[in-house]
PDB file of C-alpha atoms in Angstrom:
ATOM      1  CA  LEU A 164     -26.363 -61.645  -8.126  1.00  0.00           C
ATOM      2  CA  SER A 165     -28.988 -61.305  -5.378  1.00  0.00           C
ATOM      3  CA  ILE A 166     -26.296 -60.098  -2.951  1.00  0.00           C
ATOM      4  CA  THR A 167     -25.156 -57.505  -5.468  1.00  0.00           C
ATOM      5  CA  LEU A 168     -28.701 -56.222  -5.944  1.00  0.00           C
ATOM      6  CA  GLU A 169     -29.203 -55.991  -2.199  1.00  0.00           C
ATOM      7  CA  GLN A 170     -25.990 -53.996  -1.825  1.00  0.00           C
ATOM      8  CA  LEU A 171     -27.047 -51.699  -4.673  1.00  0.00           C
ATOM      9  CA  ASN A 172     -30.457 -51.147  -3.119  1.00  0.00           C
ATOM     10  CA  TYR A 173     -28.863 -50.448   0.254  1.00  0.00           C
ATOM     11  CA  THR A 174     -26.483 -47.940  -1.317  1.00  0.00           C
ATOM     12  CA  LEU A 175     -29.261 -46.202  -3.220  1.00  0.00           C
ATOM     13  CA  GLN A 176     -31.324 -46.034  -0.034  1.00  0.00           C
ATOM     14  CA  ASN A 177     -28.424 -44.398   1.848  1.00  0.00           C
ATOM     15  CA  VAL A 178     -27.895 -41.916  -0.961  1.00  0.00           C
ATOM     16  CA  GLY A 179     -31.570 -41.050  -0.886  1.00  0.00           C
ATOM     17  CA  GLU A 180     -31.523 -40.517   2.876  1.00  0.00           C
ATOM     18  CA  ILE A 181     -28.440 -38.291   2.635  1.00  0.00           C
ATOM     19  CA  THR A 182     -30.035 -36.292  -0.175  1.00  0.00           C
ATOM     20  CA  ASP A 183     -33.219 -35.818   1.852  1.00  0.00           C
ATOM     21  CA  LYS A 184     -31.229 -34.582   4.841  1.00  0.00           C
ATOM     22  CA  ILE A 185     -29.307 -32.136   2.655  1.00  0.00           C
ATOM     23  CA  ASN A 186     -32.523 -30.845   1.131  1.00  0.00           C
ATOM     24  CA  GLU A 187     -33.998 -30.409   4.611  1.00  0.00           C
ATOM     25  CA  GLY A 188     -30.942 -28.429   5.714  1.00  0.00           C
ATOM     26  CA  GLU A 189     -29.599 -30.984   8.143  1.00  0.00           C
ATOM     27  CA  GLY A 190     -25.896 -31.251   8.829  1.00  0.00           C
ATOM     28  CA  THR A 191     -23.029 -29.002   7.707  1.00  0.00           C
ATOM     29  CA  ILE A 192     -23.502 -29.702   4.008  1.00  0.00           C
ATOM     30  CA  GLY A 193     -27.241 -29.108   4.302  1.00  0.00           C
ATOM     31  CA  VAL A 194     -26.660 -25.709   5.910  1.00  0.00           C
ATOM     32  CA  LEU A 195     -24.114 -24.758   3.265  1.00  0.00           C
ATOM     33  CA  VAL A 196     -26.440 -25.720   0.434  1.00  0.00           C
ATOM     34  CA  ASN A 197     -29.707 -24.309   1.778  1.00  0.00           C
ATOM     35  CA  ASP A 198     -28.753 -21.247   3.849  1.00  0.00           C
ATOM     36  CA  PRO A 199     -28.821 -18.150   1.564  1.00  0.00           C
ATOM     37  CA  THR A 200     -26.845 -16.152   4.116  1.00  0.00           C
ATOM     38  CA  ILE A 201     -23.766 -18.294   3.562  1.00  0.00           C
ATOM     39  CA  ALA A 202     -24.038 -17.842  -0.174  1.00  0.00           C
ATOM     40  CA  GLU A 203     -24.331 -14.058   0.265  1.00  0.00           C
ATOM     41  CA  GLU A 204     -21.348 -13.933   2.632  1.00  0.00           C
ATOM     42  CA  THR A 205     -19.298 -16.072   0.251  1.00  0.00           C
ATOM     43  CA  GLU A 206     -20.172 -13.747  -2.607  1.00  0.00           C
ATOM     44  CA  LYS A 207     -19.161 -10.719  -0.516  1.00  0.00           C
ATOM     45  CA  ALA A 208     -15.855 -12.377   0.404  1.00  0.00           C
ATOM     46  CA  VAL A 209     -15.072 -13.199  -3.211  1.00  0.00           C
ATOM     47  CA  LYS A 210     -15.984  -9.642  -4.241  1.00  0.00           C
ATOM     48  CA  GLY A 211     -13.784  -8.236  -1.455  1.00  0.00           C
ATOM     49  CA  VAL A 212     -10.822 -10.303  -2.591  1.00  0.00           C
ATOM     50  CA  GLY A 213     -11.429  -9.153  -6.145  1.00  0.00           C
ATOM     51  CA  ASP A 214     -11.557  -5.484  -5.073  1.00  0.00           C
ATOM     52  CA  PHE A 215      -8.336  -5.881  -3.070  1.00  0.00           C
ATOM     53  CA  VAL A 216      -6.517  -7.497  -5.981  1.00  0.00           C
ATOM     54  CA  ASP A 217      -7.787  -4.736  -8.271  1.00  0.00           C
ATOM     55  CA  ARG A 218      -6.521  -1.993  -5.917  1.00  0.00           C
ATOM     56  CA  VAL A 219      -3.133  -3.669  -5.558  1.00  0.00           C
ATOM     57  CA  SER A 220      -2.772  -4.021  -9.326  1.00  0.00           C
ATOM     58  CA  LYS A 221      -3.484  -0.290  -9.778  1.00  0.00           C
ATOM     59  CA  LEU A 222      -1.182   0.842  -6.949  1.00  0.00           C
ATOM     60  CA  LYS A 223       2.035   2.530  -8.030  1.00  0.00           C
ATOM     61  CA  THR A 224       5.039   2.537  -5.693  1.00  0.00           C
ATOM     62  CA  ILE A 225       7.227   5.314  -7.034  1.00  0.00           C
ATOM     63  CA  VAL A 226      10.730   5.549  -5.569  1.00  0.00           C
ATOM     64  CA  GLU A 227      12.548   8.883  -5.707  1.00  0.00           C
ATOM     65  CA  LEU A 228      16.253   9.434  -5.031  1.00  0.00           C
ATOM     66  CA  ARG A 229      17.340  13.076  -5.083  1.00  0.00           C
ATOM     67  CA  SER A 230      20.611  14.837  -4.408  1.00  0.00           C
ATOM     68  CA  GLU A 231      20.975  18.633  -4.341  1.00  0.00           C
ATOM     69  CA  TYR A 232      24.099  20.770  -4.067  1.00  0.00           C
ATOM     70  CA  LEU A 233      23.685  23.827  -1.804  1.00  0.00           C
ATOM     71  CA  VAL A 234      25.849  26.602  -3.247  1.00  0.00           C
ATOM     72  CA  ARG A 235      26.422  28.779  -0.168  1.00  0.00           C
ATOM     73  CA  GLN A 236      26.959  25.840   2.158  1.00  0.00           C
ATOM     74  CA  THR A 237      29.002  23.850  -0.396  1.00  0.00           C
ATOM     75  CA  ALA A 238      27.268  20.691   0.807  1.00  0.00           C
ATOM     76  CA  LEU A 239      24.898  18.026  -0.486  1.00  0.00           C
ATOM     77  CA  LYS A 240      21.318  17.538   0.634  1.00  0.00           C
ATOM     78  CA  ASN A 241      19.962  14.048  -0.018  1.00  0.00           C
ATOM     79  CA  TYR A 242      16.431  12.649  -0.173  1.00  0.00           C
ATOM     80  CA  VAL A 243      15.003   9.109  -0.251  1.00  0.00           C
ATOM     81  CA  ALA A 244      11.257   9.031  -0.897  1.00  0.00           C
ATOM     82  CA  VAL A 245       8.507   6.513  -1.598  1.00  0.00           C
ATOM     83  CA  ARG A 246       5.266   7.641  -3.217  1.00  0.00           C
ATOM     84  CA  LEU A 247       2.271   5.320  -2.751  1.00  0.00           C
ATOM     85  CA  GLN A 248      -0.109   6.244  -5.565  1.00  0.00           C
ATOM     86  CA  PRO A 249      -3.447   4.346  -5.668  1.00  0.00           C
ATOM     87  CA  THR A 250      -4.887   6.585  -8.412  1.00  0.00           C
ATOM     88  CA  ASP A 251      -3.511   9.056 -10.925  1.00  0.00           C
ATOM     89  CA  ASP A 252      -4.880  12.028  -8.964  1.00  0.00           C
ATOM     90  CA  LYS A 253      -3.820  11.070  -5.420  1.00  0.00           C
ATOM     91  CA  TYR A 254      -0.721   9.808  -3.631  1.00  0.00           C
ATOM     92  CA  TYR A 255       0.912   9.507  -0.212  1.00  0.00           C
ATOM     93  CA  LEU A 256       4.537  10.599   0.144  1.00  0.00           C
ATOM     94  CA  ILE A 257       7.000   9.280   2.734  1.00  0.00           C
ATOM     95  CA  GLU A 258      10.442  10.873   2.687  1.00  0.00           C
ATOM     96  CA  LEU A 259      13.727  10.739   4.602  1.00  0.00           C
ATOM     97  CA  VAL A 260      15.957  13.824   4.321  1.00  0.00           C
ATOM     98  CA  ASP A 261      19.639  14.279   5.118  1.00  0.00           C
ATOM     99  CA  ASP A 262      20.003  18.069   5.438  1.00  0.00           C
ATOM    100  CA  PRO A 263      23.464  19.568   6.130  1.00  0.00           C
ATOM    101  CA  ARG A 264      21.715  22.404   7.974  1.00  0.00           C
ATOM    102  CA  GLY A 265      20.458  19.883  10.497  1.00  0.00           C
ATOM    103  CA  ARG A 266      17.343  20.443  12.518  1.00  0.00           C
ATOM    104  CA  THR A 267      16.976  23.813  14.251  1.00  0.00           C
ATOM    105  CA  ASN A 268      14.787  24.427  17.311  1.00  0.00           C
ATOM    106  CA  LEU A 269      14.160  27.687  19.148  1.00  0.00           C
ATOM    107  CA  LEU A 270      14.384  27.304  22.942  1.00  0.00           C
ATOM    108  CA  GLN A 271      12.824  30.146  24.937  1.00  0.00           C
ATOM    109  CA  THR A 272      13.655  30.522  28.629  1.00  0.00           C
ATOM    110  CA  THR A 273      11.815  32.926  30.940  1.00  0.00           C
ATOM    111  CA  THR A 274      13.288  33.758  34.375  1.00  0.00           C
ATOM    112  CA  LEU A 275      11.358  35.625  37.072  1.00  0.00           C
ATOM    113  CA  SER A 276      13.413  37.677  39.507  1.00  0.00           C
ATOM    114  CA  THR A 277      12.364  39.083  42.905  1.00  0.00           C
ATOM    115  CA  ASP A 278      15.442  41.302  43.153  1.00  0.00           C
ATOM    116  CA  PRO A 279      14.239  44.941  42.902  1.00  0.00           C
ATOM    117  CA  ASP A 280      17.574  45.943  41.316  1.00  0.00           C
ATOM    118  CA  GLU A 281      17.107  43.558  38.373  1.00  0.00           C
ATOM    119  CA  THR A 282      14.618  43.225  35.583  1.00  0.00           C
ATOM    120  CA  PRO A 283      11.621  41.276  36.962  1.00  0.00           C
ATOM    121  CA  VAL A 284      11.318  39.110  33.817  1.00  0.00           C
ATOM    122  CA  ILE A 285      14.335  37.891  31.869  1.00  0.00           C
ATOM    123  CA  ARG A 286      13.692  36.130  28.577  1.00  0.00           C
ATOM    124  CA  GLU A 287      16.411  34.271  26.710  1.00  0.00           C
ATOM    125  CA  ASP A 288      16.137  32.810  23.216  1.00  0.00           C
ATOM    126  CA  GLN A 289      18.492  29.991  22.315  1.00  0.00           C
ATOM    127  CA  VAL A 290      18.737  28.413  18.860  1.00  0.00           C
ATOM    128  CA  ILE A 291      19.742  24.736  18.984  1.00  0.00           C
ATOM    129  CA  THR A 292      20.798  22.885  15.834  1.00  0.00           C
ATOM    130  CA  THR A 293      21.193  19.096  15.830  1.00  0.00           C
ATOM    131  CA  ASP A 294      22.634  16.874  13.101  1.00  0.00           C
ATOM    132  CA  THR A 295      19.736  14.490  12.540  1.00  0.00           C
ATOM    133  CA  PHE A 296      17.623  13.142   9.709  1.00  0.00           C
ATOM    134  CA  LYS A 297      14.357  14.856   8.846  1.00  0.00           C
ATOM    135  CA  PHE A 298      11.122  13.102   7.967  1.00  0.00           C
ATOM    136  CA  SER A 299       8.288  14.034   5.626  1.00  0.00           C
ATOM    137  CA  ALA A 300       4.823  12.483   5.331  1.00  0.00           C
ATOM    138  CA  GLN A 301       2.378  14.163   2.975  1.00  0.00           C
ATOM    139  CA  ILE A 302      -0.907  13.498   1.228  1.00  0.00           C
ATOM    140  CA  ALA A 303      -1.313  14.956  -2.250  1.00  0.00           C
ATOM    141  CA  LYS A 304      -4.308  15.557  -4.497  1.00  0.00           C
ATOM    142  CA  ARG A 305      -4.115  16.553  -8.155  1.00  0.00           C
ATOM    143  CA  TRP A 306      -6.513  18.729 -10.145  1.00  0.00           C
ATOM    144  CA  ASP A 307      -5.620  18.952 -13.813  1.00  0.00           C
ATOM    145  CA  PHE A 308      -2.136  20.564 -13.952  1.00  0.00           C
ATOM    146  CA  PHE A 309      -1.997  21.457 -10.222  1.00  0.00           C
ATOM    147  CA  THR A 310      -1.167  19.216  -7.259  1.00  0.00           C
ATOM    148  CA  GLY A 311      -1.720  20.337  -3.670  1.00  0.00           C
ATOM    149  CA  ARG A 312       0.187  18.744  -0.793  1.00  0.00           C
ATOM    150  CA  PHE A 313      -0.288  18.859   2.975  1.00  0.00           C
ATOM    151  CA  GLY A 314       1.355  17.222   5.992  1.00  0.00           C
ATOM    152  CA  LEU A 315       4.825  17.016   7.512  1.00  0.00           C
ATOM    153  CA  ILE A 316       7.605  18.592   5.485  1.00  0.00           C
ATOM    154  CA  GLU A 317      11.080  17.957   6.875  1.00  0.00           C
ATOM    155  CA  SER A 318       9.773  17.234  10.389  1.00  0.00           C
ATOM    156  CA  SER A 319       7.470  20.254  10.591  1.00  0.00           C
ATOM    157  CA  GLY A 320       3.965  21.045   9.466  1.00  0.00           C
ATOM    158  CA  GLY A 321       3.690  22.570   6.030  1.00  0.00           C
ATOM    159  CA  ILE A 322       1.926  22.863   2.701  1.00  0.00           C
ATOM    160  CA  GLY A 323       3.111  22.622  -0.871  1.00  0.00           C
ATOM    161  CA  GLY A 324       1.979  22.867  -4.462  1.00  0.00           C
ATOM    162  CA  ASP A 325       3.199  21.615  -7.837  1.00  0.00           C
ATOM    163  CA  LEU A 326       2.464  22.852 -11.350  1.00  0.00           C
ATOM    164  CA  HIS A 327       2.822  20.327 -14.185  1.00  0.00           C
ATOM    165  CA  PHE A 328       3.548  21.280 -17.791  1.00  0.00           C
ATOM    166  CA  LEU A 329       4.483  19.549 -21.061  1.00  0.00           C
ATOM    167  CA  GLN A 330       2.822  16.274 -20.034  1.00  0.00           C
ATOM    168  CA  ASP A 331       4.600  16.335 -16.655  1.00  0.00           C
ATOM    169  CA  VAL A 332       8.038  16.789 -18.196  1.00  0.00           C
ATOM    170  CA  LEU A 333       8.352  20.177 -16.446  1.00  0.00           C
ATOM    171  CA  GLU A 334       7.382  20.680 -12.793  1.00  0.00           C
ATOM    172  CA  LEU A 335       7.378  23.876 -10.711  1.00  0.00           C
ATOM    173  CA  LYS A 336       7.303  23.268  -6.948  1.00  0.00           C
ATOM    174  CA  VAL A 337       6.694  25.483  -3.912  1.00  0.00           C
ATOM    175  CA  ASP A 338       6.925  24.371  -0.261  1.00  0.00           C
ATOM    176  CA  MET A 339       6.308  26.384   2.911  1.00  0.00           C
ATOM    177  CA  PHE A 340       7.112  24.828   6.281  1.00  0.00           C
ATOM    178  CA  ASP A 341       9.063  25.250   9.526  1.00  0.00           C
ATOM    179  CA  VAL A 342       6.823  28.066  10.761  1.00  0.00           C
ATOM    180  CA  GLY A 343       7.941  29.494  14.119  1.00  0.00           C
ATOM    181  CA  GLU A 344       6.671  32.195  16.445  1.00  0.00           C
ATOM    182  CA  ASP A 345       9.550  34.609  15.840  1.00  0.00           C
ATOM    183  CA  VAL A 346      11.000  33.078  12.689  1.00  0.00           C
ATOM    184  CA  ARG A 347       9.859  33.538   9.114  1.00  0.00           C
ATOM    185  CA  PRO A 348       8.595  30.340   7.493  1.00  0.00           C
ATOM    186  CA  ARG A 349      10.934  28.396   5.286  1.00  0.00           C
ATOM    187  CA  LEU A 350       9.845  28.928   1.692  1.00  0.00           C
ATOM    188  CA  ARG A 351      11.426  26.809  -1.039  1.00  0.00           C
ATOM    189  CA  THR A 352      10.870  27.105  -4.787  1.00  0.00           C
ATOM    190  CA  ALA A 353      12.206  24.686  -7.377  1.00  0.00           C
ATOM    191  CA  ALA A 354      11.896  23.602 -10.985  1.00  0.00           C
ATOM    192  CA  ALA A 355      12.403  20.047 -12.249  1.00  0.00           C
ATOM    193  CA  TYR A 356      12.801  19.047 -15.895  1.00  0.00           C
ATOM    194  CA  SER A 357      12.893  15.480 -17.200  1.00  0.00           C
ATOM    195  CA  PHE A 358      15.459  15.406 -19.987  1.00  0.00           C
ATOM    196  CA  PHE A 359      15.552  11.584 -19.937  1.00  0.00           C
ATOM    197  CA  GLN A 360      13.132   8.899 -18.753  1.00  0.00           C
ATOM    198  CA  TYR A 361      13.220   8.579 -14.946  1.00  0.00           C
ATOM    199  CA  VAL A 362      15.843  11.370 -14.638  1.00  0.00           C
ATOM    200  CA  TYR A 363      15.145  15.014 -13.691  1.00  0.00           C
ATOM    201  CA  ILE A 364      17.456  17.975 -13.312  1.00  0.00           C
ATOM    202  CA  VAL A 365      16.457  20.219 -10.393  1.00  0.00           C
ATOM    203  CA  GLY A 366      17.247  23.793  -9.449  1.00  0.00           C
ATOM    204  CA  GLY A 367      15.832  26.456  -7.160  1.00  0.00           C
ATOM    205  CA  ILE A 368      16.105  28.647  -4.067  1.00  0.00           C
ATOM    206  CA  ASP A 369      15.752  27.434  -0.483  1.00  0.00           C
ATOM    207  CA  ASP A 370      14.592  29.583   2.452  1.00  0.00           C
ATOM    208  CA  VAL A 371      13.651  32.510   0.233  1.00  0.00           C
ATOM    209  CA  LEU A 372      12.249  34.705   3.048  1.00  0.00           C
ATOM    210  CA  ASN A 373      15.346  34.570   5.289  1.00  0.00           C
ATOM    211  CA  ASP A 374      18.286  36.426   3.782  1.00  0.00           C
ATOM    212  CA  GLN A 375      20.897  35.018   6.162  1.00  0.00           C
ATOM    213  CA  SER A 376      20.045  31.383   5.455  1.00  0.00           C
ATOM    214  CA  SER A 377      18.706  31.472   1.886  1.00  0.00           C
ATOM    215  CA  ASP A 378      20.636  29.384  -0.607  1.00  0.00           C
ATOM    216  CA  PHE A 379      20.633  28.368  -4.254  1.00  0.00           C
ATOM    217  CA  PHE A 380      20.710  24.688  -5.141  1.00  0.00           C
ATOM    218  CA  PHE A 381      20.802  22.381  -8.135  1.00  0.00           C
ATOM    219  CA  GLY A 382      20.808  18.629  -8.456  1.00  0.00           C
ATOM    220  CA  VAL A 383      19.512  15.426 -10.020  1.00  0.00           C
ATOM    221  CA  THR A 384      16.443  13.300  -9.253  1.00  0.00           C
ATOM    222  CA  LEU A 385      15.944   9.635 -10.144  1.00  0.00           C
ATOM    223  CA  ARG A 386      12.253   8.650 -10.099  1.00  0.00           C
ATOM    224  CA  PHE A 387      10.836   5.255 -11.106  1.00  0.00           C
ATOM    225  CA  ASN A 388       7.964   2.856 -10.418  1.00  0.00           C
ATOM    226  CA  ASP A 389       9.224  -0.127  -8.395  1.00  0.00           C
ATOM    227  CA  GLU A 390       6.954  -3.151  -8.977  1.00  0.00           C
ATOM    228  CA  ASP A 391       8.995  -5.333  -6.603  1.00  0.00           C
ATOM    229  CA  LEU A 392       8.385  -2.918  -3.725  1.00  0.00           C
ATOM    230  CA  LYS A 393       4.637  -3.024  -4.447  1.00  0.00           C
ATOM    231  CA  THR A 394       4.712  -6.808  -4.190  1.00  0.00           C
ATOM    232  CA  ILE A 395       6.523  -6.647  -0.844  1.00  0.00           C
ATOM    233  CA  LEU A 396       4.069  -4.096   0.570  1.00  0.00           C
ATOM    234  CA  SER A 397       1.007  -6.049  -0.589  1.00  0.00           C
ATOM    235  CA  THR A 398       2.193  -9.307   0.982  1.00  0.00           C
ATOM    236  CA  ALA A 399       3.563  -7.829   4.232  1.00  0.00           C
ATOM    237  CA  PRO A 400       1.513  -8.699   7.343  1.00  0.00           C
ATOM    238  CA  SER A 401      -0.563  -5.942   8.887  1.00  0.00           C
ATOM    239  CA  PRO A 402       0.590  -4.698  12.317  1.00  0.00           C
ATOM    240  CA  SER A 403      -1.394  -5.881  15.321  1.00  0.00           C
ATOM    241  CA  PHE A 404      -2.093  -3.626  18.316  1.00  0.00           C
ATOM    242  CA  ASN A 405      -3.829  -6.235  20.503  1.00  0.00           C
TER     243      ASN A 405
END
């Protein structure tokens, strides 16, 4: 019994010494318990994690698949787009476009001649069209029934605007892009109507300002919120540039 009491007293003495050290801020546990900075940083970290989870839960990843038939060219134009929408009034649009018209560039060549019998400056304009995919990356902001867009539209700088009616069942769209020095900008107008959930019928006029290349089109758009894609994006590792 005496041995047991001695062991108990020894244990209680050790516990008391450890408690005193913790209260005095000694050791790792003492610092954790007594340093208010650690508590503040822990609170900030927990709040940051909570804010991140809240933003991810509100993020919408809207996938859009669109196919349009160009009447004059008798060809299909196809789009694959992802809309990252953190709030109801703002989104970021990333889009890949397969355009049968390809991508057209204007190449200007200037030749200087020292021959007195020839024109001193000869300028040649050459239009080069390549069969390649086009890329769009836009940021959009909505005010009431109007949405303004700005960024890259089909691999060129441009702006756009959308009008929303009937609780977003009907959309009127205008895009202006592909502005060149000696070429009129490409202006496209379209209307989209949702006759069924996730499905829109589309129709409009492309390249309105250029008579030789303007074309009517109509098609179908499939638009839906992909929760699985949001999960993949939220868990993907961030790129490192070190």
